[in-house]
C-alpha positions as MATLAB code, in Angstrom:
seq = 'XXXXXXXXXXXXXXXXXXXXXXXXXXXXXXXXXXXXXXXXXXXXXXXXXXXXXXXXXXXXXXXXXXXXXXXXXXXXXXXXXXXXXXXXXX';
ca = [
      96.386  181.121   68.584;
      96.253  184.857   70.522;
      94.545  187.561   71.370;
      94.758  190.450   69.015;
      96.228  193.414   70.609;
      93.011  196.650   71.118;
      90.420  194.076   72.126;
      89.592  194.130   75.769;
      86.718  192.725   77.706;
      84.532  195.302   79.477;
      81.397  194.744   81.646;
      78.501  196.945   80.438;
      74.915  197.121   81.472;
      76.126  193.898   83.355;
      77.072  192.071   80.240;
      80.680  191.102   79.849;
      81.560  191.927   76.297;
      84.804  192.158   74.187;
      85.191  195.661   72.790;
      87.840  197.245   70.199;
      89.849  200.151   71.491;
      92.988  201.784   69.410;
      93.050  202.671   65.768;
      94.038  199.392   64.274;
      90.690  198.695   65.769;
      88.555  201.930   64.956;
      86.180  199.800   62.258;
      85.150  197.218   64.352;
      81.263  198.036   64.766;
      79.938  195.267   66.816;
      80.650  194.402   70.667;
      81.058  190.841   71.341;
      79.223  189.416   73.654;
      80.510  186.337   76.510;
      78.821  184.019   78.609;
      80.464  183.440   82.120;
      82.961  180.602   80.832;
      83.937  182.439   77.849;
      84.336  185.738   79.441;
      86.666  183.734   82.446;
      88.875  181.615   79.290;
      89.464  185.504   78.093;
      90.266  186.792   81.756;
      93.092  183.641   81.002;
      94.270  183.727   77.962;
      94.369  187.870   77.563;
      98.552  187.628   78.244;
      99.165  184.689   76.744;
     101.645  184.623   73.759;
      99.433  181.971   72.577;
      97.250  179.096   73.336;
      94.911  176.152   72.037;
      92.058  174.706   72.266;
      93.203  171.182   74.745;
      94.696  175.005   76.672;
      91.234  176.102   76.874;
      89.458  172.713   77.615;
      91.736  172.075   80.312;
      90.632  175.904   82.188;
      87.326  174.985   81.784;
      87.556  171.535   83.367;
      89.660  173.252   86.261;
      86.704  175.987   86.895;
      83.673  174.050   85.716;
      82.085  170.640   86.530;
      82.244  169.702   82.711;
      84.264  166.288   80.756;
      86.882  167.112   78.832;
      85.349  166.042   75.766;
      82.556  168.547   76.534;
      84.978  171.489   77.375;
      87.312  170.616   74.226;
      84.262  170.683   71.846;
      82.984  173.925   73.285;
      86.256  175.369   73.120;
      86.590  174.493   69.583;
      83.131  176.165   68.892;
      84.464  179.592   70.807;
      87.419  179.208   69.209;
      85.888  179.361   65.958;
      83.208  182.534   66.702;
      86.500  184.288   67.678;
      88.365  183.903   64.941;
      85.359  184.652   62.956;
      85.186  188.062   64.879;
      88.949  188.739   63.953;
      89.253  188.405   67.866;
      92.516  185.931   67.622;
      95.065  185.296   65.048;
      96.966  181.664   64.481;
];
């Protein structure tokens, strides 16, 4: 998967959040909201002409004190709620 091009993460009122900027973007109504790992796997993965989800596992097993198992599963879930929000394409 990647990142669409026009979303960016932002930090506001101390939240980090993914926001849509551009035209191709100019309907998207709702911010998206991360939690410290996510918002660090988007710092990573922002440039990357694609990734998947053993990628993501294995950044969160580098940064965080988590299994593998555990990281993979969660980064299936995020993957999912991201694709959900249009936030990645295959």
């Amino acid at each position: 998967m990647r990142i669409k091009e026009g979303f960016n993460q932002r930090t506001i009122c101390g939240q980090e959040a993914i926001v849509a900027e551009g035209l191709e973007n100019i309907d998207f109504s709702e911010m998206f909201q991360l939690n410290e790992p996510a918002a660090y796997l988007w710092r990573n993965l922002k440039d990357k002409q694609s990734f998947t989800t053993e990628d993501m596992a294995l950044l969160l097993t580098k940064e965080y004190d988590v299994s593998y198992d555990i990281a993979l599963r969660d980064s299936e879930y995020l993957a999912g709620q991201w694709r959900e929000a249009g936030l990645v394409s295959e």
